[in-house]
XYZ file of C-alpha atoms in Angstrom:
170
model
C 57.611 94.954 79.579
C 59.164 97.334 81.990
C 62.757 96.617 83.543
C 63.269 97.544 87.235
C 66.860 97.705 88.161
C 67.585 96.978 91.531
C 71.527 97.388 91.380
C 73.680 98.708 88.769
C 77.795 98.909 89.306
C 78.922 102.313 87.837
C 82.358 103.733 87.514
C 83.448 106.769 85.544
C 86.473 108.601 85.442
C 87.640 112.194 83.795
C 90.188 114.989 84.774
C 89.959 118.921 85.169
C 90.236 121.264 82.492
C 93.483 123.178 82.559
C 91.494 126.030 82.364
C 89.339 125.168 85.893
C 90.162 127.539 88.892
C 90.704 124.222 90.561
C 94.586 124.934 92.150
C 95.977 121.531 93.290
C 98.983 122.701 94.894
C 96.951 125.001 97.227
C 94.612 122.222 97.751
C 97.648 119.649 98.498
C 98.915 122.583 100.916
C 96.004 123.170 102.853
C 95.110 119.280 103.115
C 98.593 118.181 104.798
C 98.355 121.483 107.140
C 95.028 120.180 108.456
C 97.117 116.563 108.598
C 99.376 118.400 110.863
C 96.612 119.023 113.111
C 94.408 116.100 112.437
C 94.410 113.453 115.579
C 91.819 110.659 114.782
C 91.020 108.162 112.388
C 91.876 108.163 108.230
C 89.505 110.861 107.516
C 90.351 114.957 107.760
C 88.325 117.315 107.887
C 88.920 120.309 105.363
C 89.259 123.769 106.260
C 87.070 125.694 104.114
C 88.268 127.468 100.866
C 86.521 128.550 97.538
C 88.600 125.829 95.845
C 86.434 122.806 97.413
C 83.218 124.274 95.964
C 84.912 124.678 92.291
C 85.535 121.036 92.709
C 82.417 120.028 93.346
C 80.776 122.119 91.366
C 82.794 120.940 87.966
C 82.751 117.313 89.133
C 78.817 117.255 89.905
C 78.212 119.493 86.782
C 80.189 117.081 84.321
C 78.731 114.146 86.222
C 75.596 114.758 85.223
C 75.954 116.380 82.079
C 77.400 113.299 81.151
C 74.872 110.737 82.799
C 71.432 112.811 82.975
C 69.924 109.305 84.274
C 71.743 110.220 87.557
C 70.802 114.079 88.032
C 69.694 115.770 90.721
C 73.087 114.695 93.214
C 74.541 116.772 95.271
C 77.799 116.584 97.827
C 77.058 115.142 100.895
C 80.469 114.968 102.367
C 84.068 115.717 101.544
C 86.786 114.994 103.119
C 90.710 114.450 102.346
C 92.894 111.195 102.978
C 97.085 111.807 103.467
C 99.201 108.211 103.009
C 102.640 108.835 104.331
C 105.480 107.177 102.584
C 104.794 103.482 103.022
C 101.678 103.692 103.969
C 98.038 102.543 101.777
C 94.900 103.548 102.712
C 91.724 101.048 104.200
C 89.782 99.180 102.472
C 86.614 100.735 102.947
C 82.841 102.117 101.521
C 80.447 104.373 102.354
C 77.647 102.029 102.526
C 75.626 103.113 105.682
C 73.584 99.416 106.172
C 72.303 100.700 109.742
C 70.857 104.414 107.746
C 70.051 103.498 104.048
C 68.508 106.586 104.067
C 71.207 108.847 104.295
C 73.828 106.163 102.368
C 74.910 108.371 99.473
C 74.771 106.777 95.940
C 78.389 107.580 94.950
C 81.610 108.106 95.832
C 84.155 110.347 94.139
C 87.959 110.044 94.976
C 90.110 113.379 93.200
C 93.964 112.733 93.566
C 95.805 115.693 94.750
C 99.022 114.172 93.593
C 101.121 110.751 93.914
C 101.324 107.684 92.516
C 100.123 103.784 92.747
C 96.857 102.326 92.201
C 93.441 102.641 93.258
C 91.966 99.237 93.730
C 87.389 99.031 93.367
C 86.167 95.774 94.525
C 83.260 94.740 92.423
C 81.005 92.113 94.331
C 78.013 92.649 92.481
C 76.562 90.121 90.184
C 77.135 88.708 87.453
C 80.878 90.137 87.771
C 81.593 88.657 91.274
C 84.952 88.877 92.535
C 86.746 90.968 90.381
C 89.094 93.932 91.004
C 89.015 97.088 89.192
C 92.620 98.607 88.709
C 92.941 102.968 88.203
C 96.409 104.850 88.228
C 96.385 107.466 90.578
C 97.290 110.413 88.256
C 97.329 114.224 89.809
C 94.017 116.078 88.951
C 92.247 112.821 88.239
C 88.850 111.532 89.637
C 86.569 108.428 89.702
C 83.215 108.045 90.630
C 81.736 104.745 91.242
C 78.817 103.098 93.544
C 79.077 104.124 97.068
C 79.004 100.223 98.116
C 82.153 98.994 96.615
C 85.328 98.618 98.273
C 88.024 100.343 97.465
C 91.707 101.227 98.525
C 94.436 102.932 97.493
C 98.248 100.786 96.904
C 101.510 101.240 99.066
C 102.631 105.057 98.756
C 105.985 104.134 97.757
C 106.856 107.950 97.358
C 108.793 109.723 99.947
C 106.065 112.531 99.831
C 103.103 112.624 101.401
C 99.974 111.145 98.759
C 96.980 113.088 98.909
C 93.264 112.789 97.760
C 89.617 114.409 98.352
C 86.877 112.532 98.921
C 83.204 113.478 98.057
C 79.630 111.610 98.798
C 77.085 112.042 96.561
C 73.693 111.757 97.382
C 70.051 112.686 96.753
């Protein structure tokens, strides 16, 4: 007998090596200077710098490395989210219903730096309704299913909280 797996929830977390070229306080800096400039909507749009492809590299790299059943993924999008002091993100996902297509399998979230909690919605069977809880610690990331919900807490910092997020996809 063969299984076929139609859905499958996935999370994973890990952190940077302290030894990556990875430099959070220049990403932080260059993220809340395109805030500055940013007009529309939650998401900004990242001015270019070697730093975001040393992210994804390492992230995609020890993704895989560590779960060859999902190889072959590449970044589809990345993008950074800035919650001012009092301020939580939206509930959202990056399930694209009307373009399954070009939906991309997982999400990664990297925190830049601040505090709270990062809330994953898991509505998938047979673990309906329950609510995945993940400090926000600098330099950490999570990657989960693309179709979950998820949000980050209050900021309850007076500093701006930062985070990158990145789409994977096929």
């Amino acid at each position: 007998m063969k299984d076929i797996v139609l859905s499958k929830t996935f999370l994973t977390f890990g952190s940077l090596p302290k030894a990556s070229h990875v430099n959070r306080n220049l990403f932080l800096a260059l993220l809340l200077d395109d805030h500055i400039h940013h007009k529309e909507g939650p998401d900004i749009k990242l001015t270019y710098n070697k730093q975001q492809t040393w992210l994804i590299s390492y992230i995609t790299a020890k993704f895989t490395t560590e779960h060859p059943e999902y190889g072959g993924f590449h970044c589809k999008e990345l993008f950074g989210n800035v919650e001012i002091s009092g301020a939580s993100s939206l509930k959202r996902n990056h399930y694209l219903r009307h373009d399954l297509d070009n939906t991309p399998s997982f999400t990664g979230v990297y925190f830049l730096n601040g505090s709270g909690q990062l809330l994953i919605d898991n509505d998938d069977p047979p673990l309906m309704n329950r609510v995945f809880t993940a400090d926000i610690v600098p330099g950490r990331f999570l990657i989960f299913n693309s179709f979950l919900n998820y949000k980050r807490t209050i900021n309850e910092s007076n500093e701006p909280r930062a985070s990158l997020i990145i789409t994977f996809g096929r």
